[in-house]
Short mmCIF file of C-alpha atoms in Angstrom, two decimals:
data_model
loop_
_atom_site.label_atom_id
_atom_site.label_comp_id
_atom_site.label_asym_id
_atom_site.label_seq_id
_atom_site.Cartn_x
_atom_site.Cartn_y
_atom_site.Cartn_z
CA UNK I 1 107.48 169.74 -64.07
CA UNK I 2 108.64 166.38 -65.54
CA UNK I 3 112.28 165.99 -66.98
CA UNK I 4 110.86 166.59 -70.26
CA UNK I 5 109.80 169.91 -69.68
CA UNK I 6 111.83 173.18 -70.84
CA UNK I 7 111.88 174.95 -67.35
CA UNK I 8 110.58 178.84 -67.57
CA UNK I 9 113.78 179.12 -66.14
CA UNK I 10 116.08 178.26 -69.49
CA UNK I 11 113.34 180.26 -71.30
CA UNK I 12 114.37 183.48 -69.44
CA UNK I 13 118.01 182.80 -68.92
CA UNK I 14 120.11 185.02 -70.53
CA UNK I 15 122.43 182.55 -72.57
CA UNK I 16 124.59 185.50 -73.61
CA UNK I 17 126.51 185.51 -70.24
CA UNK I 18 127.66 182.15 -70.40
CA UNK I 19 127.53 181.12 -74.66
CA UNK I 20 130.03 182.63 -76.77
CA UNK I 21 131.32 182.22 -80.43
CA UNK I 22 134.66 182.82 -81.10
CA UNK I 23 136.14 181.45 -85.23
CA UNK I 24 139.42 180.47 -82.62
CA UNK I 25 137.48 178.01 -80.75
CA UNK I 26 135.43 175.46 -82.91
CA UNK I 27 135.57 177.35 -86.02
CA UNK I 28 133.29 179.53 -84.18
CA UNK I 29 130.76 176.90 -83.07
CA UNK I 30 128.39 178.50 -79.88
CA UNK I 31 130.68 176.77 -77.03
CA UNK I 32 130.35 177.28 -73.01
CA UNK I 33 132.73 180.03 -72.28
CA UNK I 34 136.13 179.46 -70.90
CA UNK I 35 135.65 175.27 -72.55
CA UNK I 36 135.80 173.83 -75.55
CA UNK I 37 131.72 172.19 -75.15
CA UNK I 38 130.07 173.38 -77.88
CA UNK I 39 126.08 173.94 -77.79
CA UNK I 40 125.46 171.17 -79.95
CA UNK I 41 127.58 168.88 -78.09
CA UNK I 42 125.20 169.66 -75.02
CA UNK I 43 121.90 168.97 -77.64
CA UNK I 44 123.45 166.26 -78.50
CA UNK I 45 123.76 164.24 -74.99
CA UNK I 46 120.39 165.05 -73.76
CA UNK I 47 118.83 163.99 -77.55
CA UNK I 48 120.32 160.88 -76.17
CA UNK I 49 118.45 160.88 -72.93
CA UNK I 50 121.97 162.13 -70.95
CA UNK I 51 120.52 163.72 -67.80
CA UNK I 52 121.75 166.95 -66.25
CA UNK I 53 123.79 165.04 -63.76
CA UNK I 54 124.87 162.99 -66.51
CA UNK I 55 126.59 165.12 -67.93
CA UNK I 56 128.24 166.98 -65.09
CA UNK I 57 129.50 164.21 -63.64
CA UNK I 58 131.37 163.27 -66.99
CA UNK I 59 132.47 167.31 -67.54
CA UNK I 60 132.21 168.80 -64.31
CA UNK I 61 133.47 172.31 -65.32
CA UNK I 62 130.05 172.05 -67.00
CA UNK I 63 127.35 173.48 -64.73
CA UNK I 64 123.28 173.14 -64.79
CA UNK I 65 123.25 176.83 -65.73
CA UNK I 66 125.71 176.17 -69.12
CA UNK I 67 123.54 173.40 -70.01
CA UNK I 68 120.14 175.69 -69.41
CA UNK I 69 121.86 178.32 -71.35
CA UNK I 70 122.76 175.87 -74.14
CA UNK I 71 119.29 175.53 -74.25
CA UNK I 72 118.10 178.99 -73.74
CA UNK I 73 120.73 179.53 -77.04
CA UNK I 74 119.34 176.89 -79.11
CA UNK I 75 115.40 178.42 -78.37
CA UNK I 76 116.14 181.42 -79.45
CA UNK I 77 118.23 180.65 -82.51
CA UNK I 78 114.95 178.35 -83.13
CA UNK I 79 112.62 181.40 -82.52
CA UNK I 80 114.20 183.49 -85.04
CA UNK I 81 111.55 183.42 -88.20
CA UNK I 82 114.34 183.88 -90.74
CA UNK I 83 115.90 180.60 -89.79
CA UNK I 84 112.19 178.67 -90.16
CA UNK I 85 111.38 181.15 -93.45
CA UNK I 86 115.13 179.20 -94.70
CA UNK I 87 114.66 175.82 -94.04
CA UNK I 88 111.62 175.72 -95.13
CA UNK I 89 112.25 177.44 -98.57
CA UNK I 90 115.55 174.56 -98.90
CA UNK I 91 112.81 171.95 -98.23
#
């Protein structure tokens, strides 16, 4: 598997044990329980070529399994049809 590659891993994982939304944290943002790292901060860094070590050495409360769950989250908010049926009827 190259770095590029979504592991089978993050496909399975179940992001629910790890992602939470709460409107007292973020305004309710998807964040890494018990922190204040949202989701998107985690896309964010690795849409800008951070690495996984990257970015646990700069948050280490952050582990590889929040970042594959941040990922895990973000496919399956992606998989949902409704959310492709709506951006592509505001295109």
């Amino acid at each position: 598997m190259n770095r590029y590659t979504i592991s089978e891993e993050a496909i399975r994982m179940d992001w629910r044990d790890r992602i939470i939304s709460d409107p007292e944290i973020l305004l309710g943002k998807p964040v890494v329980k018990g922190t204040r790292i949202s989701v998107e901060l985690i896309l964010g860094w690795l849409a800008n070529d951070w690495t996984f070590d990257t970015i646990i050495e700069a948050y280490p409360h952050i582990t590889r399994e929040d970042i594959l769950a941040a990922l895990a989250f973000a496919a399956e908010m992606l998989h949902d049809e409704q959310y492709i049926a709506k951006y592509k009827a505001s295109a």
